[in-house]
Amino acid sequence: MYQIRSAVFSKSSAKIDQCPQDNLPEIAFIGRSNVGKSSLINMLTGVKNLAKTSSTPGKTQLINHYLVDNAWYLVDLPGYGYAKVPMSEKAKWEKMTWDYLLDRKTLLYVFVLVDIRIKPQKSDLDFIRKLGENGIAIKIVFTKEDKVKTMEGQRNITAFLEALKEDWDILPEYFVTSSEKRSGKVEMLGLIEEIVFNSF
């Protein structure tokens, strides 16, 4: 079983050309604002405050690179959807994010985080559709499993996958996680090990 031995903050970037230039493989994490992204990153890496958690949507405003095991980067991208910032600021985040997603040569996979507690959201479906249209490899991560009853969570997952079928012939692989219960950690790290260490 893959276990992360070290994870440290490397740098924050406002533009793709400011990102690290050492050609290490990268796996990016993104989701709607307040989906639990920072908590998931901290749970996976085992570093409690590596990514700063906040109850305020829109906390992540730059492309944040974390160097993991001196071998690959975990990349924390700004959330999409609701955040109390001007539209011009949101547009700037969106351009920065898509510049990274479309042009970053070392990006291997994008983990798209979805809140298991709520019914399918148009913002999530549209974002995933655009990733697929651009040939970007993705995995879906349902978060906050511990915050919902099992049957309700399963209903929301099923509804989300059914909505995806309108655009996808083969559905992306998905994980169900809880940062509190640490569920999904072994499965996600197993896939990350396979992706990263068999990629270059």
PDB file of C-alpha atoms in Angstrom:
ATOM      1  CA  MET A   1       0.000   0.000   0.000  1.00  0.00           C
ATOM      2  CA  TYR A   2       1.338   3.398  -1.014  1.00  0.00           C
ATOM      3  CA  GLN A   3       1.847   5.790   1.881  1.00  0.00           C
ATOM      4  CA  ILE A   4       2.993   9.355   1.419  1.00  0.00           C
ATOM      5  CA  ARG A   5       6.205   9.937   3.359  1.00  0.00           C
ATOM      6  CA  SER A   6       6.582  13.682   2.850  1.00  0.00           C
ATOM      7  CA  ALA A   7       4.466  16.524   1.501  1.00  0.00           C
ATOM      8  CA  VAL A   8       5.529  20.157   1.565  1.00  0.00           C
ATOM      9  CA  PHE A   9       4.222  23.374   0.069  1.00  0.00           C
ATOM     10  CA  SER A  10       6.271  24.319  -2.986  1.00  0.00           C
ATOM     11  CA  LYS A  11       4.772  27.511  -4.439  1.00  0.00           C
ATOM     12  CA  SER A  12       1.667  29.423  -5.473  1.00  0.00           C
ATOM     13  CA  SER A  13       1.303  30.695  -9.017  1.00  0.00           C
ATOM     14  CA  ALA A  14      -1.019  33.185 -10.692  1.00  0.00           C
ATOM     15  CA  LYS A  15      -0.025  32.072 -14.200  1.00  0.00           C
ATOM     16  CA  ILE A  16       0.960  28.774 -15.753  1.00  0.00           C
ATOM     17  CA  ASP A  17       4.440  30.039 -16.659  1.00  0.00           C
ATOM     18  CA  GLN A  18       5.095  30.649 -12.953  1.00  0.00           C
ATOM     19  CA  CYS A  19       4.490  26.988 -12.063  1.00  0.00           C
ATOM     20  CA  PRO A  20       7.439  24.695 -11.214  1.00  0.00           C
ATOM     21  CA  GLN A  21       9.629  23.880 -14.198  1.00  0.00           C
ATOM     22  CA  ASP A  22      11.208  20.622 -13.034  1.00  0.00           C
ATOM     23  CA  ASN A  23       8.876  18.423 -15.151  1.00  0.00           C
ATOM     24  CA  LEU A  24       7.675  16.251 -12.285  1.00  0.00           C
ATOM     25  CA  PRO A  25       4.263  14.602 -12.838  1.00  0.00           C
ATOM     26  CA  GLU A  26       1.252  16.434 -11.440  1.00  0.00           C
ATOM     27  CA  ILE A  27      -2.189  15.430 -10.190  1.00  0.00           C
ATOM     28  CA  ALA A  28      -4.664  18.273  -9.725  1.00  0.00           C
ATOM     29  CA  PHE A  29      -7.587  18.567  -7.314  1.00  0.00           C
ATOM     30  CA  ILE A  30     -10.562  20.814  -8.039  1.00  0.00           C
ATOM     31  CA  GLY A  31     -14.223  21.149  -7.093  1.00  0.00           C
ATOM     32  CA  ARG A  32     -16.967  23.596  -6.293  1.00  0.00           C
ATOM     33  CA  SER A  33     -16.138  26.050  -3.533  1.00  0.00           C
ATOM     34  CA  ASN A  34     -16.503  24.540  -0.047  1.00  0.00           C
ATOM     35  CA  VAL A  35     -16.506  20.920  -1.281  1.00  0.00           C
ATOM     36  CA  GLY A  36     -13.907  19.862   1.290  1.00  0.00           C
ATOM     37  CA  LYS A  37     -10.865  19.968  -0.958  1.00  0.00           C
ATOM     38  CA  SER A  38      -8.340  21.154   1.620  1.00  0.00           C
ATOM     39  CA  SER A  39      -9.504  18.579   4.161  1.00  0.00           C
ATOM     40  CA  LEU A  40      -9.174  15.806   1.583  1.00  0.00           C
ATOM     41  CA  ILE A  41      -5.664  16.906   0.608  1.00  0.00           C
ATOM     42  CA  ASN A  42      -4.611  16.975   4.259  1.00  0.00           C
ATOM     43  CA  MET A  43      -6.128  13.533   4.846  1.00  0.00           C
ATOM     44  CA  LEU A  44      -4.407  11.970   1.841  1.00  0.00           C
ATOM     45  CA  THR A  45      -0.991  13.431   2.635  1.00  0.00           C
ATOM     46  CA  GLY A  46      -1.231  12.922   6.378  1.00  0.00           C
ATOM     47  CA  VAL A  47      -0.128  16.529   6.975  1.00  0.00           C
ATOM     48  CA  LYS A  48      -2.772  18.215   9.117  1.00  0.00           C
ATOM     49  CA  ASN A  49      -2.504  21.815   7.926  1.00  0.00           C
ATOM     50  CA  LEU A  50      -0.794  21.385   4.564  1.00  0.00           C
ATOM     51  CA  ALA A  51      -3.738  22.930   2.711  1.00  0.00           C
ATOM     52  CA  LYS A  52      -5.519  25.643   4.670  1.00  0.00           C
ATOM     53  CA  THR A  53      -9.156  24.802   5.390  1.00  0.00           C
ATOM     54  CA  SER A  54     -11.814  27.501   5.580  1.00  0.00           C
ATOM     55  CA  SER A  55     -15.568  27.801   6.006  1.00  0.00           C
ATOM     56  CA  THR A  56     -15.478  30.668   3.499  1.00  0.00           C
ATOM     57  CA  PRO A  57     -15.874  29.632  -0.159  1.00  0.00           C
ATOM     58  CA  GLY A  58     -13.153  30.867  -2.494  1.00  0.00           C
ATOM     59  CA  LYS A  59     -10.200  30.496  -0.113  1.00  0.00           C
ATOM     60  CA  THR A  60      -7.953  28.994  -2.814  1.00  0.00           C
ATOM     61  CA  GLN A  61      -7.199  31.774  -5.293  1.00  0.00           C
ATOM     62  CA  LEU A  62      -3.963  30.597  -6.914  1.00  0.00           C
ATOM     63  CA  ILE A  63      -2.474  27.409  -8.378  1.00  0.00           C
ATOM     64  CA  ASN A  64      -0.883  25.773  -5.327  1.00  0.00           C
ATOM     65  CA  HIS A  65       1.811  23.138  -5.801  1.00  0.00           C
ATOM     66  CA  TYR A  66       2.698  20.659  -3.039  1.00  0.00           C
ATOM     67  CA  LEU A  67       5.762  18.473  -3.551  1.00  0.00           C
ATOM     68  CA  VAL A  68       5.056  14.894  -2.509  1.00  0.00           C
ATOM     69  CA  ASP A  69       7.842  12.392  -1.775  1.00  0.00           C
ATOM     70  CA  ASN A  70      10.169  14.530  -3.912  1.00  0.00           C
ATOM     71  CA  ALA A  71       8.596  12.695  -6.854  1.00  0.00           C
ATOM     72  CA  TRP A  72       5.364  14.411  -7.899  1.00  0.00           C
ATOM     73  CA  TYR A  73       3.168  17.430  -7.305  1.00  0.00           C
ATOM     74  CA  LEU A  74      -0.286  17.536  -5.825  1.00  0.00           C
ATOM     75  CA  VAL A  75      -1.869  20.659  -7.304  1.00  0.00           C
ATOM     76  CA  ASP A  76      -4.651  22.511  -5.486  1.00  0.00           C
ATOM     77  CA  LEU A  77      -6.732  24.561  -7.944  1.00  0.00           C
ATOM     78  CA  PRO A  78      -9.253  27.336  -7.170  1.00  0.00           C
ATOM     79  CA  GLY A  79     -12.820  26.148  -6.708  1.00  0.00           C
ATOM     80  CA  TYR A  80     -15.562  26.980  -9.169  1.00  0.00           C
ATOM     81  CA  GLY A  81     -19.120  28.019  -8.405  1.00  0.00           C
ATOM     82  CA  TYR A  82     -20.192  30.213  -5.520  1.00  0.00           C
ATOM     83  CA  ALA A  83     -17.745  32.547  -3.817  1.00  0.00           C
ATOM     84  CA  LYS A  84     -18.188  36.066  -2.431  1.00  0.00           C
ATOM     85  CA  VAL A  85     -15.880  37.805  -4.875  1.00  0.00           C
ATOM     86  CA  PRO A  86     -16.483  40.163  -7.818  1.00  0.00           C
ATOM     87  CA  MET A  87     -17.296  38.572 -11.182  1.00  0.00           C
ATOM     88  CA  SER A  88     -14.078  40.006 -12.612  1.00  0.00           C
ATOM     89  CA  GLU A  89     -12.091  38.138  -9.961  1.00  0.00           C
ATOM     90  CA  LYS A  90     -13.942  34.884 -10.638  1.00  0.00           C
ATOM     91  CA  ALA A  91     -13.288  35.311 -14.374  1.00  0.00           C
ATOM     92  CA  LYS A  92      -9.574  35.734 -13.635  1.00  0.00           C
ATOM     93  CA  TRP A  93      -9.542  32.521 -11.544  1.00  0.00           C
ATOM     94  CA  GLU A  94     -11.391  30.656 -14.295  1.00  0.00           C
ATOM     95  CA  LYS A  95      -8.936  31.735 -17.004  1.00  0.00           C
ATOM     96  CA  MET A  96      -5.955  30.844 -14.824  1.00  0.00           C
ATOM     97  CA  THR A  97      -7.437  27.428 -14.044  1.00  0.00           C
ATOM     98  CA  TRP A  98      -8.275  26.549 -17.643  1.00  0.00           C
ATOM     99  CA  ASP A  99      -4.890  27.772 -18.892  1.00  0.00           C
ATOM    100  CA  TYR A 100      -3.381  25.283 -16.454  1.00  0.00           C
ATOM    101  CA  LEU A 101      -5.755  22.422 -17.287  1.00  0.00           C
ATOM    102  CA  LEU A 102      -5.402  22.791 -21.047  1.00  0.00           C
ATOM    103  CA  ASP A 103      -1.714  23.629 -21.367  1.00  0.00           C
ATOM    104  CA  ARG A 104       0.178  22.062 -18.461  1.00  0.00           C
ATOM    105  CA  LYS A 105       2.221  19.294 -20.075  1.00  0.00           C
ATOM    106  CA  THR A 106       3.055  17.470 -16.833  1.00  0.00           C
ATOM    107  CA  LEU A 107      -0.583  17.192 -15.704  1.00  0.00           C
ATOM    108  CA  LEU A 108      -1.555  13.511 -15.626  1.00  0.00           C
ATOM    109  CA  TYR A 109      -4.999  13.459 -14.006  1.00  0.00           C
ATOM    110  CA  VAL A 110      -7.598  15.757 -12.505  1.00  0.00           C
ATOM    111  CA  PHE A 111      -9.569  14.653  -9.471  1.00  0.00           C
ATOM    112  CA  VAL A 112     -12.928  16.454  -9.535  1.00  0.00           C
ATOM    113  CA  LEU A 113     -14.489  16.659  -6.080  1.00  0.00           C
ATOM    114  CA  VAL A 114     -18.275  16.444  -5.716  1.00  0.00           C
ATOM    115  CA  ASP A 115     -20.258  16.899  -2.474  1.00  0.00           C
ATOM    116  CA  ILE A 116     -22.105  13.620  -1.851  1.00  0.00           C
ATOM    117  CA  ARG A 117     -24.738  15.382   0.276  1.00  0.00           C
ATOM    118  CA  ILE A 118     -26.427  17.236  -2.567  1.00  0.00           C
ATOM    119  CA  LYS A 119     -28.204  16.348  -5.800  1.00  0.00           C
ATOM    120  CA  PRO A 120     -26.327  16.755  -9.120  1.00  0.00           C
ATOM    121  CA  GLN A 121     -25.322  20.362  -9.715  1.00  0.00           C
ATOM    122  CA  LYS A 122     -25.136  21.941 -13.152  1.00  0.00           C
ATOM    123  CA  SER A 123     -21.789  23.570 -12.333  1.00  0.00           C
ATOM    124  CA  ASP A 124     -20.210  20.162 -11.598  1.00  0.00           C
ATOM    125  CA  LEU A 125     -21.734  18.495 -14.666  1.00  0.00           C
ATOM    126  CA  ASP A 126     -20.743  21.359 -16.973  1.00  0.00           C
ATOM    127  CA  PHE A 127     -17.198  21.428 -15.627  1.00  0.00           C
ATOM    128  CA  ILE A 128     -16.747  17.673 -16.035  1.00  0.00           C
ATOM    129  CA  ARG A 129     -18.239  17.843 -19.529  1.00  0.00           C
ATOM    130  CA  LYS A 130     -15.720  20.504 -20.557  1.00  0.00           C
ATOM    131  CA  LEU A 131     -12.851  18.417 -19.183  1.00  0.00           C
ATOM    132  CA  GLY A 132     -14.054  15.459 -21.233  1.00  0.00           C
ATOM    133  CA  GLU A 133     -14.485  17.543 -24.382  1.00  0.00           C
ATOM    134  CA  ASN A 134     -10.845  18.604 -24.069  1.00  0.00           C
ATOM    135  CA  GLY A 135      -9.567  15.071 -23.498  1.00  0.00           C
ATOM    136  CA  ILE A 136      -8.402  15.713 -19.948  1.00  0.00           C
ATOM    137  CA  ALA A 137      -8.140  12.527 -17.866  1.00  0.00           C
ATOM    138  CA  ILE A 138     -10.323  12.685 -14.770  1.00  0.00           C
ATOM    139  CA  LYS A 139     -11.476  10.791 -11.713  1.00  0.00           C
ATOM    140  CA  ILE A 140     -14.473  11.804  -9.619  1.00  0.00           C
ATOM    141  CA  VAL A 141     -14.241  12.015  -5.831  1.00  0.00           C
ATOM    142  CA  PHE A 142     -17.426  12.173  -3.784  1.00  0.00           C
ATOM    143  CA  THR A 143     -16.608  13.943  -0.511  1.00  0.00           C
ATOM    144  CA  LYS A 144     -18.154  14.202   2.973  1.00  0.00           C
ATOM    145  CA  GLU A 145     -19.471  10.627   3.116  1.00  0.00           C
ATOM    146  CA  ASP A 146     -19.730  10.887   6.908  1.00  0.00           C
ATOM    147  CA  LYS A 147     -22.118  13.849   6.642  1.00  0.00           C
ATOM    148  CA  VAL A 148     -24.951  11.949   4.926  1.00  0.00           C
ATOM    149  CA  LYS A 149     -26.980   8.789   5.514  1.00  0.00           C
ATOM    150  CA  THR A 150     -25.748   5.864   3.434  1.00  0.00           C
ATOM    151  CA  MET A 151     -28.901   5.468   1.343  1.00  0.00           C
ATOM    152  CA  GLU A 152     -29.176   9.175   0.604  1.00  0.00           C
ATOM    153  CA  GLY A 153     -25.533   9.351  -0.404  1.00  0.00           C
ATOM    154  CA  GLN A 154     -25.935   6.371  -2.719  1.00  0.00           C
ATOM    155  CA  ARG A 155     -29.016   7.960  -4.301  1.00  0.00           C
ATOM    156  CA  ASN A 156     -27.064  11.148  -4.997  1.00  0.00           C
ATOM    157  CA  ILE A 157     -24.155   9.185  -6.500  1.00  0.00           C
ATOM    158  CA  THR A 158     -26.542   7.210  -8.729  1.00  0.00           C
ATOM    159  CA  ALA A 159     -28.301  10.391  -9.842  1.00  0.00           C
ATOM    160  CA  PHE A 160     -24.960  12.041 -10.607  1.00  0.00           C
ATOM    161  CA  LEU A 161     -23.743   9.089 -12.673  1.00  0.00           C
ATOM    162  CA  GLU A 162     -27.053   8.977 -14.549  1.00  0.00           C
ATOM    163  CA  ALA A 163     -26.681  12.666 -15.394  1.00  0.00           C
ATOM    164  CA  LEU A 164     -23.137  12.046 -16.631  1.00  0.00           C
ATOM    165  CA  LYS A 165     -24.389   9.349 -19.022  1.00  0.00           C
ATOM    166  CA  GLU A 166     -25.913  12.082 -21.180  1.00  0.00           C
ATOM    167  CA  ASP A 167     -22.379  13.061 -22.223  1.00  0.00           C
ATOM    168  CA  TRP A 168     -20.180  10.056 -21.428  1.00  0.00           C
ATOM    169  CA  ASP A 169     -20.190   6.639 -23.099  1.00  0.00           C
ATOM    170  CA  ILE A 170     -17.797   5.271 -20.483  1.00  0.00           C
ATOM    171  CA  LEU A 171     -18.180   6.835 -17.058  1.00  0.00           C
ATOM    172  CA  PRO A 172     -15.078   8.056 -15.203  1.00  0.00           C
ATOM    173  CA  GLU A 173     -13.914   6.010 -12.227  1.00  0.00           C
ATOM    174  CA  TYR A 174     -15.083   7.416  -8.893  1.00  0.00           C
ATOM    175  CA  PHE A 175     -14.199   7.272  -5.217  1.00  0.00           C
ATOM    176  CA  VAL A 176     -16.295   7.854  -2.101  1.00  0.00           C
ATOM    177  CA  THR A 177     -14.391   9.608   0.680  1.00  0.00           C
ATOM    178  CA  SER A 178     -14.616  11.078   4.141  1.00  0.00           C
ATOM    179  CA  SER A 179     -11.794  13.216   5.496  1.00  0.00           C
ATOM    180  CA  GLU A 180     -13.130  12.661   9.019  1.00  0.00           C
ATOM    181  CA  LYS A 181     -13.273   8.855   8.745  1.00  0.00           C
ATOM    182  CA  ARG A 182     -10.290   8.677   6.353  1.00  0.00           C
ATOM    183  CA  SER A 183     -12.355   6.506   4.036  1.00  0.00           C
ATOM    184  CA  GLY A 184     -11.246   6.279   0.432  1.00  0.00           C
ATOM    185  CA  LYS A 185      -7.622   7.060   1.307  1.00  0.00           C
ATOM    186  CA  VAL A 186      -6.178   3.634   0.518  1.00  0.00           C
ATOM    187  CA  GLU A 187      -8.039   3.412  -2.790  1.00  0.00           C
ATOM    188  CA  MET A 188      -7.081   6.912  -3.930  1.00  0.00           C
ATOM    189  CA  LEU A 189      -3.422   6.549  -2.978  1.00  0.00           C
ATOM    190  CA  GLY A 190      -3.290   3.190  -4.739  1.00  0.00           C
ATOM    191  CA  LEU A 191      -4.464   4.797  -7.954  1.00  0.00           C
ATOM    192  CA  ILE A 192      -2.145   7.770  -7.522  1.00  0.00           C
ATOM    193  CA  GLU A 193       0.804   5.403  -7.095  1.00  0.00           C
ATOM    194  CA  GLU A 194      -0.185   3.615 -10.304  1.00  0.00           C
ATOM    195  CA  ILE A 195      -0.618   6.874 -12.218  1.00  0.00           C
ATOM    196  CA  VAL A 196       2.500   8.648 -11.008  1.00  0.00           C
ATOM    197  CA  PHE A 197       5.088   5.903 -10.879  1.00  0.00           C
ATOM    198  CA  ASN A 198       4.056   4.251 -14.140  1.00  0.00           C
ATOM    199  CA  SER A 199       3.818   7.483 -16.090  1.00  0.00           C
ATOM    200  CA  PHE A 200       7.384   8.549 -16.815  1.00  0.00           C
TER     201      PHE A 200
END
